[in-house]
PDB file of C-alpha atoms and ligand atoms in Angstrom:
ATOM      1  CA  UNK L   1       0.000   0.000   0.000  1.00  0.00           C
ATOM      2  CA  UNK L   2       1.436   3.387  -0.969  1.00  0.00           C
ATOM      3  CA  UNK L   3      -1.146   5.657   0.704  1.00  0.00           C
ATOM      4  CA  UNK L   4      -3.552   5.265   3.595  1.00  0.00           C
ATOM      5  CA  UNK L   5      -5.804   7.955   5.057  1.00  0.00           C
ATOM      6  CA  UNK L   6      -7.288   7.215   8.456  1.00  0.00           C
ATOM      7  CA  UNK L   7     -10.107   9.497   9.607  1.00  0.00           C
ATOM      8  CA  UNK L   8      -8.678  12.502   7.797  1.00  0.00           C
ATOM      9  CA  UNK L   9     -10.367  15.714   8.941  1.00  0.00           C
ATOM     10  CA  UNK L  10      -9.599  19.304   7.928  1.00  0.00           C
ATOM     11  CA  UNK L  11     -11.204  22.498   9.166  1.00  0.00           C
ATOM     12  CA  UNK L  12     -11.038  25.971   7.671  1.00  0.00           C
ATOM     13  CA  UNK L  13     -11.632  27.885  10.882  1.00  0.00           C
ATOM     14  CA  UNK L  14     -15.117  26.784  11.908  1.00  0.00           C
ATOM     15  CA  UNK L  15     -15.928  25.387   8.441  1.00  0.00           C
ATOM     16  CA  UNK L  16     -15.345  21.666   7.978  1.00  0.00           C
ATOM     17  CA  UNK L  17     -13.545  21.062   4.664  1.00  0.00           C
ATOM     18  CA  UNK L  18     -13.252  17.298   5.246  1.00  0.00           C
ATOM     19  CA  UNK L  19     -15.021  15.517   8.125  1.00  0.00           C
ATOM     20  CA  UNK L  20     -13.840  11.918   7.845  1.00  0.00           C
ATOM     21  CA  UNK L  21     -12.042  10.350   4.938  1.00  0.00           C
ATOM     22  CA  UNK L  22     -10.643   6.806   5.033  1.00  0.00           C
ATOM     23  CA  UNK L  23      -8.930   5.805   1.823  1.00  0.00           C
ATOM     24  CA  UNK L  24      -6.244   3.442   0.587  1.00  0.00           C
ATOM     25  CA  UNK L  25      -4.234   3.340  -2.599  1.00  0.00           C
ATOM     26  CA  UNK L  26      -2.087   0.414  -3.679  1.00  0.00           C
ATOM     27  CA  UNK L  27       1.146   0.703  -5.561  1.00  0.00           C
ATOM     28  CA  UNK L  28       0.484   1.110  -9.293  1.00  0.00           C
ATOM     29  CA  UNK L  29      -3.214   1.789  -8.781  1.00  0.00           C
ATOM     30  CA  UNK L  30      -5.286   4.607 -10.252  1.00  0.00           C
ATOM     31  CA  UNK L  31      -7.928   5.735  -7.764  1.00  0.00           C
ATOM     32  CA  UNK L  32     -10.621   8.320  -8.490  1.00  0.00           C
ATOM     33  CA  UNK L  33     -11.920  10.733  -5.871  1.00  0.00           C
ATOM     34  CA  UNK L  34     -15.295  11.944  -7.038  1.00  0.00           C
ATOM     35  CA  UNK L  35     -17.980  14.175  -5.593  1.00  0.00           C
ATOM     36  CA  UNK L  36     -19.870  17.406  -6.105  1.00  0.00           C
ATOM     37  CA  UNK L  37     -18.503  20.896  -5.864  1.00  0.00           C
ATOM     38  CA  UNK L  38     -17.493  21.468  -2.227  1.00  0.00           C
ATOM     39  CA  UNK L  39     -17.487  17.761  -1.290  1.00  0.00           C
ATOM     40  CA  UNK L  40     -13.898  17.986  -0.054  1.00  0.00           C
ATOM     41  CA  UNK L  41     -11.834  16.613  -2.947  1.00  0.00           C
ATOM     42  CA  UNK L  42      -9.351  19.506  -3.184  1.00  0.00           C
ATOM     43  CA  UNK L  43      -9.033  19.707   0.585  1.00  0.00           C
ATOM     44  CA  UNK L  44      -8.121  15.998   0.719  1.00  0.00           C
ATOM     45  CA  UNK L  45      -5.535  16.441  -2.042  1.00  0.00           C
ATOM     46  CA  UNK L  46      -3.945  19.464  -0.383  1.00  0.00           C
ATOM     47  CA  UNK L  47      -3.753  17.722   2.987  1.00  0.00           C
ATOM     48  CA  UNK L  48      -1.962  14.753   1.388  1.00  0.00           C
ATOM     49  CA  UNK L  49       0.437  17.080  -0.415  1.00  0.00           C
ATOM     50  CA  UNK L  50       1.337  18.696   2.921  1.00  0.00           C
ATOM     51  CA  UNK L  51      -0.318  22.046   2.278  1.00  0.00           C
ATOM     52  CA  UNK L  52      -2.941  22.024   5.065  1.00  0.00           C
ATOM     53  CA  UNK L  53      -3.053  21.143   8.769  1.00  0.00           C
ATOM     54  CA  UNK L  54      -5.306  18.167   9.535  1.00  0.00           C
ATOM     55  CA  UNK L  55      -6.447  15.648  12.133  1.00  0.00           C
ATOM     56  CA  UNK L  56      -6.296  11.914  11.583  1.00  0.00           C
ATOM     57  CA  UNK L  57      -3.426  10.106   9.961  1.00  0.00           C
ATOM     58  CA  UNK L  58      -1.833  10.001   6.526  1.00  0.00           C
ATOM     59  CA  UNK L  59       0.507   7.064   5.928  1.00  0.00           C
ATOM     60  CA  UNK L  60       2.692   7.117   2.849  1.00  0.00           C
ATOM     61  CA  UNK L  61       4.895   4.133   1.963  1.00  0.00           C
ATOM     62  CA  UNK L  62       4.586   2.793   5.486  1.00  0.00           C
ATOM     63  CA  UNK L  63       5.423   5.988   7.408  1.00  0.00           C
ATOM     64  CA  UNK L  64       3.119   8.517   9.010  1.00  0.00           C
ATOM     65  CA  UNK L  65       3.491  11.896   7.281  1.00  0.00           C
ATOM     66  CA  UNK L  66       3.920  15.045   9.335  1.00  0.00           C
ATOM     67  CA  UNK L  67       1.334  17.670   8.322  1.00  0.00           C
ATOM     68  CA  UNK L  68       2.348  20.801   6.400  1.00  0.00           C
ATOM     69  CA  UNK L  69       5.602  19.429   4.998  1.00  0.00           C
ATOM     70  CA  UNK L  70       4.973  19.998   1.308  1.00  0.00           C
ATOM     71  CA  UNK L  71       8.627  20.083   0.274  1.00  0.00           C
ATOM     72  CA  UNK L  72       9.527  16.950   2.249  1.00  0.00           C
ATOM     73  CA  UNK L  73       6.527  15.174   0.738  1.00  0.00           C
ATOM     74  CA  UNK L  74       7.608  16.218  -2.749  1.00  0.00           C
ATOM     75  CA  UNK L  75      11.124  14.952  -2.090  1.00  0.00           C
ATOM     76  CA  UNK L  76       9.580  11.651  -0.949  1.00  0.00           C
ATOM     77  CA  UNK L  77       7.762  11.305  -4.271  1.00  0.00           C
ATOM     78  CA  UNK L  78       4.371  12.916  -3.625  1.00  0.00           C
ATOM     79  CA  UNK L  79       3.579  15.348  -6.413  1.00  0.00           C
ATOM     80  CA  UNK L  80       0.408  17.470  -6.699  1.00  0.00           C
ATOM     81  CA  UNK L  81      -1.041  19.048  -9.838  1.00  0.00           C
ATOM     82  CA  UNK L  82      -3.404  21.539  -8.198  1.00  0.00           C
ATOM     83  CA  UNK L  83      -6.836  22.564  -9.414  1.00  0.00           C
ATOM     84  CA  UNK L  84      -6.218  25.454 -11.800  1.00  0.00           C
ATOM     85  CA  UNK L  85      -2.844  23.873 -12.676  1.00  0.00           C
ATOM     86  CA  UNK L  86      -0.506  26.286 -10.904  1.00  0.00           C
ATOM     87  CA  UNK L  87       1.340  27.193 -14.095  1.00  0.00           C
ATOM     88  CA  UNK L  88       3.696  30.162 -13.846  1.00  0.00           C
ATOM     89  CA  UNK L  89       2.214  32.226 -16.658  1.00  0.00           C
ATOM     90  CA  UNK L  90       5.091  34.707 -16.931  1.00  0.00           C
ATOM     91  CA  UNK L  91       7.747  32.043 -17.197  1.00  0.00           C
ATOM     92  CA  UNK L  92       8.501  30.064 -20.329  1.00  0.00           C
ATOM     93  CA  UNK L  93       7.274  26.549 -20.986  1.00  0.00           C
ATOM     94  CA  UNK L  94      10.759  25.161 -20.424  1.00  0.00           C
ATOM     95  CA  UNK L  95      11.291  27.183 -17.228  1.00  0.00           C
ATOM     96  CA  UNK L  96       8.022  25.768 -15.881  1.00  0.00           C
ATOM     97  CA  UNK L  97       9.242  22.244 -16.613  1.00  0.00           C
ATOM     98  CA  UNK L  98      12.587  22.875 -14.939  1.00  0.00           C
ATOM     99  CA  UNK L  99      10.759  24.086 -11.820  1.00  0.00           C
ATOM    100  CA  UNK L 100       9.294  20.589 -11.576  1.00  0.00           C
ATOM    101  CA  UNK L 101      12.788  19.129 -11.343  1.00  0.00           C
ATOM    102  CA  UNK L 102      14.236  21.659  -8.934  1.00  0.00           C
ATOM    103  CA  UNK L 103      15.000  19.096  -6.230  1.00  0.00           C
ATOM    104  CA  UNK L 104      16.852  16.806  -8.645  1.00  0.00           C
ATOM    105  CA  UNK L 105      20.591  16.719  -9.191  1.00  0.00           C
ATOM    106  CA  UNK L 106      20.654  14.329 -12.169  1.00  0.00           C
ATOM    107  CA  UNK L 107      20.626  17.152 -14.704  1.00  0.00           C
ATOM    108  CA  UNK L 108      21.414  14.992 -17.746  1.00  0.00           C
ATOM    109  CA  UNK L 109      18.401  12.770 -17.030  1.00  0.00           C
ATOM    110  CA  UNK L 110      16.219  15.860 -16.500  1.00  0.00           C
ATOM    111  CA  UNK L 111      17.302  17.189 -19.908  1.00  0.00           C
ATOM    112  CA  UNK L 112      16.500  13.864 -21.551  1.00  0.00           C
ATOM    113  CA  UNK L 113      13.058  13.770 -19.942  1.00  0.00           C
ATOM    114  CA  UNK L 114      12.319  17.336 -21.074  1.00  0.00           C
ATOM    115  CA  UNK L 115      13.321  16.457 -24.646  1.00  0.00           C
ATOM    116  CA  UNK L 116      11.164  13.345 -24.598  1.00  0.00           C
ATOM    117  CA  UNK L 117       8.210  15.422 -23.293  1.00  0.00           C
ATOM    118  CA  UNK L 118       8.721  17.796 -26.237  1.00  0.00           C
ATOM    119  CA  UNK L 119       8.668  14.807 -28.585  1.00  0.00           C
ATOM    120  CA  UNK L 120       5.518  13.399 -27.024  1.00  0.00           C
ATOM    121  CA  UNK L 121       3.801  16.813 -26.991  1.00  0.00           C
ATOM    122  CA  UNK L 122       5.253  18.784 -29.934  1.00  0.00           C
ATOM    123  CA  UNK L 123       3.211  21.878 -29.063  1.00  0.00           C
ATOM    124  CA  UNK L 124       5.245  22.212 -25.851  1.00  0.00           C
ATOM    125  CA  UNK L 125       8.464  21.817 -27.845  1.00  0.00           C
ATOM    126  CA  UNK L 126       7.445  24.448 -30.362  1.00  0.00           C
ATOM    127  CA  UNK L 127       6.578  26.853 -27.569  1.00  0.00           C
ATOM    128  CA  UNK L 128       9.442  25.960 -25.227  1.00  0.00           C
ATOM    129  CA  UNK L 129      10.722  29.548 -25.132  1.00  0.00           C
ATOM    130  CA  UNK L 130       7.260  31.118 -25.168  1.00  0.00           C
ATOM    131  CA  UNK L 131       5.406  32.233 -22.063  1.00  0.00           C
ATOM    132  CA  UNK L 132       3.383  29.433 -20.498  1.00  0.00           C
ATOM    133  CA  UNK L 133       0.467  31.838 -19.985  1.00  0.00           C
ATOM    134  CA  UNK L 134      -0.082  31.913 -23.760  1.00  0.00           C
ATOM    135  CA  UNK L 135      -0.752  28.173 -23.985  1.00  0.00           C
ATOM    136  CA  UNK L 136      -4.360  27.002 -24.234  1.00  0.00           C
ATOM    137  CA  UNK L 137      -6.025  25.594 -21.108  1.00  0.00           C
ATOM    138  CA  UNK L 138      -5.454  22.023 -22.249  1.00  0.00           C
ATOM    139  CA  UNK L 139      -1.817  22.668 -23.144  1.00  0.00           C
ATOM    140  CA  UNK L 140      -1.303  24.236 -19.721  1.00  0.00           C
ATOM    141  CA  UNK L 141      -2.809  21.142 -18.090  1.00  0.00           C
ATOM    142  CA  UNK L 142      -0.401  18.902 -20.001  1.00  0.00           C
ATOM    143  CA  UNK L 143       2.451  21.221 -19.018  1.00  0.00           C
ATOM    144  CA  UNK L 144       1.386  21.015 -15.360  1.00  0.00           C
ATOM    145  CA  UNK L 145       1.270  17.205 -15.452  1.00  0.00           C
ATOM    146  CA  UNK L 146       4.631  16.907 -17.238  1.00  0.00           C
ATOM    147  CA  UNK L 147       6.107  19.345 -14.723  1.00  0.00           C
ATOM    148  CA  UNK L 148       4.822  17.167 -11.869  1.00  0.00           C
ATOM    149  CA  UNK L 149       6.300  14.062 -13.545  1.00  0.00           C
ATOM    150  CA  UNK L 150       9.702  15.772 -13.693  1.00  0.00           C
ATOM    151  CA  UNK L 151       9.797  15.535  -9.905  1.00  0.00           C
ATOM    152  CA  UNK L 152       9.924  11.719 -10.496  1.00  0.00           C
ATOM    153  CA  UNK L 153       6.885  11.083  -8.279  1.00  0.00           C
ATOM    154  CA  UNK L 154       5.806   7.734  -6.917  1.00  0.00           C
ATOM    155  CA  UNK L 155       2.317   9.060  -6.221  1.00  0.00           C
ATOM    156  CA  UNK L 156       0.759  11.676  -8.460  1.00  0.00           C
ATOM    157  CA  UNK L 157      -2.170  13.721  -7.133  1.00  0.00           C
ATOM    158  CA  UNK L 158      -4.247  15.256  -9.931  1.00  0.00           C
ATOM    159  CA  UNK L 159      -6.925  17.752  -8.932  1.00  0.00           C
ATOM    160  CA  UNK L 160      -9.606  18.266 -11.615  1.00  0.00           C
ATOM    161  CA  UNK L 161      -7.363  17.746 -14.651  1.00  0.00           C
ATOM    162  CA  UNK L 162     -10.306  18.229 -17.038  1.00  0.00           C
ATOM    163  CA  UNK L 163     -11.564  21.497 -15.568  1.00  0.00           C
ATOM    164  CA  UNK L 164     -12.637  23.880 -18.339  1.00  0.00           C
ATOM    165  CA  UNK L 165     -11.265  21.727 -21.159  1.00  0.00           C
ATOM    166  CA  UNK L 166     -12.828  20.739 -24.474  1.00  0.00           C
ATOM    167  CA  UNK L 167     -13.882  17.060 -24.781  1.00  0.00           C
ATOM    168  CA  UNK L 168     -11.081  16.128 -27.187  1.00  0.00           C
ATOM    169  CA  UNK L 169      -8.399  17.593 -24.931  1.00  0.00           C
ATOM    170  CA  UNK L 170      -9.972  15.918 -21.894  1.00  0.00           C
ATOM    171  CA  UNK L 171      -9.819  12.562 -23.687  1.00  0.00           C
ATOM    172  CA  UNK L 172      -6.145  13.121 -24.568  1.00  0.00           C
ATOM    173  CA  UNK L 173      -5.264  14.039 -20.996  1.00  0.00           C
ATOM    174  CA  UNK L 174      -7.041  11.022 -19.516  1.00  0.00           C
ATOM    175  CA  UNK L 175      -5.376   8.648 -21.953  1.00  0.00           C
ATOM    176  CA  UNK L 176      -2.026  10.207 -20.916  1.00  0.00           C
ATOM    177  CA  UNK L 177      -2.942   9.574 -17.257  1.00  0.00           C
ATOM    178  CA  UNK L 178      -4.101   5.995 -17.952  1.00  0.00           C
ATOM    179  CA  UNK L 179      -0.624   5.254 -19.324  1.00  0.00           C
ATOM    180  CA  UNK L 180       1.031   6.037 -15.963  1.00  0.00           C
ATOM    181  CA  UNK L 181      -0.134   2.686 -14.574  1.00  0.00           C
ATOM    182  CA  UNK L 182       2.242   0.873 -16.946  1.00  0.00           C
ATOM    183  CA  UNK L 183       5.118   2.930 -15.512  1.00  0.00           C
ATOM    184  CA  UNK L 184       4.273   1.747 -11.999  1.00  0.00           C
ATOM    185  CA  UNK L 185       3.158   5.210 -10.936  1.00  0.00           C
ATOM    186  CA  UNK L 186       0.265   5.432  -8.464  1.00  0.00           C
ATOM    187  CA  UNK L 187      -2.368   8.073  -9.178  1.00  0.00           C
ATOM    188  CA  UNK L 188      -5.121   9.737  -7.148  1.00  0.00           C
ATOM    189  CA  UNK L 189      -7.325  11.789  -9.460  1.00  0.00           C
ATOM    190  CA  UNK L 190     -10.110  14.097  -8.264  1.00  0.00           C
ATOM    191  CA  UNK L 191     -12.935  14.862 -10.635  1.00  0.00           C
ATOM    192  CA  UNK L 192     -16.375  16.359 -10.233  1.00  0.00           C
ATOM    193  CA  UNK L 193     -17.744  15.007 -13.509  1.00  0.00           C
ATOM    194  CA  UNK L 194     -16.748  11.443 -12.759  1.00  0.00           C
ATOM    195  CA  UNK L 195     -17.041  10.010 -16.272  1.00  0.00           C
ATOM    196  CA  UNK L 196     -13.428  10.198 -17.363  1.00  0.00           C
ATOM    197  CA  UNK L 197     -11.776   9.271 -14.098  1.00  0.00           C
ATOM    198  CA  UNK L 198     -14.087   6.276 -13.556  1.00  0.00           C
ATOM    199  CA  UNK L 199     -13.219   5.062 -17.066  1.00  0.00           C
ATOM    200  CA  UNK L 200      -9.495   4.854 -16.301  1.00  0.00           C
ATOM    201  CA  UNK L 201      -9.486   4.166 -12.530  1.00  0.00           C
ATOM    202  CA  UNK L 202      -9.215   0.811 -10.784  1.00  0.00           C
ATOM    203  CA  UNK L 203     -11.234   1.960  -7.785  1.00  0.00           C
ATOM    204  CA  UNK L 204     -13.098   5.081  -6.707  1.00  0.00           C
ATOM    205  CA  UNK L 205     -14.303   6.897  -3.611  1.00  0.00           C
ATOM    206  CA  UNK L 206     -17.375   9.105  -3.654  1.00  0.00           C
ATOM    207  CA  UNK L 207     -17.233  12.062  -1.269  1.00  0.00           C
ATOM    208  CA  UNK L 208     -20.215  13.989  -0.062  1.00  0.00           C
ATOM    209  CA  UNK L 209     -20.028  16.780   2.489  1.00  0.00           C
ATOM    210  CA  UNK L 210     -16.537  15.810   3.542  1.00  0.00           C
ATOM    211  CA  UNK L 211     -17.201  12.093   4.023  1.00  0.00           C
ATOM    212  CA  UNK L 212     -16.792   8.945   1.971  1.00  0.00           C
ATOM    213  CA  UNK L 213     -20.326   7.800   1.134  1.00  0.00           C
ATOM    214  CA  UNK L 214     -19.475   5.048  -1.387  1.00  0.00           C
ATOM    215  CA  UNK L 215     -16.381   3.253  -2.631  1.00  0.00           C
ATOM    216  CA  UNK L 216     -15.541   0.275  -4.774  1.00  0.00           C
ATOM    217  CA  UNK L 217     -14.427  -0.876  -8.200  1.00  0.00           C
ATOM    218  CA  UNK L 218     -14.595   2.035 -10.637  1.00  0.00           C
ATOM    219  CA  UNK L 219     -16.592   0.075 -13.226  1.00  0.00           C
ATOM    220  CA  UNK L 220     -19.192  -0.878 -10.616  1.00  0.00           C
ATOM    221  CA  UNK L 221     -19.560   2.717  -9.485  1.00  0.00           C
ATOM    222  CA  UNK L 222     -19.832   3.817 -13.115  1.00  0.00           C
ATOM    223  CA  UNK L 223     -22.589   1.232 -13.701  1.00  0.00           C
ATOM    224  CA  UNK L 224     -24.444   2.569 -10.678  1.00  0.00           C
ATOM    225  CA  UNK L 225     -24.475   5.928 -12.471  1.00  0.00           C
ATOM    226  CA  UNK L 226     -28.015   6.726 -11.518  1.00  0.00           C
ATOM    227  CA  UNK L 227     -27.417   6.448  -7.791  1.00  0.00           C
ATOM    228  CA  UNK L 228     -24.184   8.327  -8.250  1.00  0.00           C
ATOM    229  CA  UNK L 229     -25.773  11.198 -10.123  1.00  0.00           C
ATOM    230  CA  UNK L 230     -28.459  11.457  -7.488  1.00  0.00           C
ATOM    231  CA  UNK L 231     -25.865  11.616  -4.765  1.00  0.00           C
ATOM    232  CA  UNK L 232     -23.797  14.173  -6.663  1.00  0.00           C
ATOM    233  CA  UNK L 233     -26.895  16.315  -7.082  1.00  0.00           C
ATOM    234  CA  UNK L 234     -27.577  16.349  -3.348  1.00  0.00           C
ATOM    235  CA  UNK L 235     -23.905  16.323  -2.369  1.00  0.00           C
TER     236      UNK L 235
HETATM  237  P1  ATP C 301     -14.277  21.909  -5.879  1.00  0.00           P
HETATM  238  O1  ATP C 301     -14.269  20.943  -6.986  1.00  0.00           O
HETATM  239  O2  ATP C 301     -15.268  23.006  -6.029  1.00  0.00           O
HETATM  240  O3  ATP C 301     -12.929  22.401  -5.467  1.00  0.00           O
HETATM  241  P2  ATP C 301     -14.072  20.105  -3.694  1.00  0.00           P
HETATM  242  O4  ATP C 301     -14.784  18.806  -3.602  1.00  0.00           O
HETATM  243  O5  ATP C 301     -12.666  20.066  -4.097  1.00  0.00           O
HETATM  244  O6  ATP C 301     -14.859  21.082  -4.621  1.00  0.00           O
HETATM  245  P3  ATP C 301     -13.172  21.577  -1.430  1.00  0.00           P
HETATM  246  O7  ATP C 301     -12.616  22.683  -2.266  1.00  0.00           O
HETATM  247  O8  ATP C 301     -12.246  20.626  -0.817  1.00  0.00           O
HETATM  248  O9  ATP C 301     -14.242  20.762  -2.281  1.00  0.00           O
HETATM  249  O10 ATP C 301     -14.103  22.233  -0.318  1.00  0.00           O
HETATM  250  C1  ATP C 301     -14.648  21.501   0.791  1.00  0.00           C
HETATM  251  C2  ATP C 301     -15.351  22.474   1.721  1.00  0.00           C
HETATM  252  O11 ATP C 301     -14.393  23.344   2.324  1.00  0.00           O
HETATM  253  C3  ATP C 301     -16.370  23.378   1.045  1.00  0.00           C
HETATM  254  O12 ATP C 301     -17.445  23.560   1.927  1.00  0.00           O
HETATM  255  C4  ATP C 301     -15.607  24.659   0.833  1.00  0.00           C
HETATM  256  O13 ATP C 301     -16.485  25.771   0.816  1.00  0.00           O
HETATM  257  C5  ATP C 301     -14.701  24.702   2.050  1.00  0.00           C
HETATM  258  N1  ATP C 301     -13.425  25.413   1.743  1.00  0.00           N
HETATM  259  C6  ATP C 301     -12.520  25.068   0.802  1.00  0.00           C
HETATM  260  N2  ATP C 301     -11.454  25.909   0.824  1.00  0.00           N
HETATM  261  C7  ATP C 301     -11.713  26.812   1.795  1.00  0.00           C
HETATM  262  C8  ATP C 301     -11.019  27.942   2.318  1.00  0.00           C
HETATM  263  N3  ATP C 301      -9.831  28.318   1.834  1.00  0.00           N
HETATM  264  N4  ATP C 301     -11.611  28.649   3.310  1.00  0.00           N
HETATM  265  C9  ATP C 301     -12.816  28.271   3.809  1.00  0.00           C
HETATM  266  N5  ATP C 301     -13.513  27.214   3.386  1.00  0.00           N
HETATM  267  C10 ATP C 301     -12.995  26.491   2.392  1.00  0.00           C
END
C-alpha cells in the first residue's frame, strides 16, 4: 500500500472542509476521488500534499506523514497538480518544466526527460521559449502534469485535470494519465464530472459533504451511475 488515510479531517476555521475520509491506494493503482462541488476533494488532495493542517493520519509508503511538509513530501515522491494547474504564466514553458525538477541533481536525465516530453507533446516543444500563460487551457494542463512528472513522483495527485477543457483535450489528458499505470506510478485523481476518471481508474471513492459515502471498483460505481448522479446532485 502506498497511501492510507485514516479518519482525515480538515477544518477551515469553523468550516469543515473534510469531516472523515478513510482511503487506501495500492502501488500502481489509479484511484478516483469523485464528488460534487465542495465535497472535499481539493481539501483531501492538499492535505496529502502537505499544504494544510489536519487531524487523523496520513501514511505514505509505510510511514506517518507530518502535516504541512509539502517540500519533504515532494522529495519523498508525492507530487500534486493543483486545481487550476498552478502554471507560472510569466515564465517560459521550459522554465516551468525545470521548476518541476528543482530538487533533482541528475541534470542529464532531466534534460532527456524534457526532450522526450517535447517529442511526445510537440506543441510544448514548439513553444518551449514562449510564455506558459499563452498556452491554451489544455496545453497548460499537459504542461502542469509533465512538470509534476519531472519531480519523479511515486504518487501523483491530480486535482480536476479536465476542468474547463474541451472534450477532445480531456480525452487526450485522460489517456495520458491511464498510461502512468504501466510505468508503476500510483495516481489519485479528483474529478467532479466522474465520467473520465471512472473510465481509467481501478477503484473510486465518492465524497459527499466531507465524508466517503461510497467506494468500490470504478466500473461498478460507473454502472451505478443513476445512484451516483443522485448523490452528486444532493452532495
Ligand atoms: P471543488 O471541486 O469546487 O474544489 P471540492 O470537492 O474540491 O470542490 P473543497 O474545495 O475541498 O471541495 O471544499 C470543501 C469544503 O471546504 C467546502 O465547503 C468549501 O467551501 C470549504 N473550503 C474550501 N477551501 C476553503 C477555504 N480556503 N476557506 C474556507 N472554506 C474552504
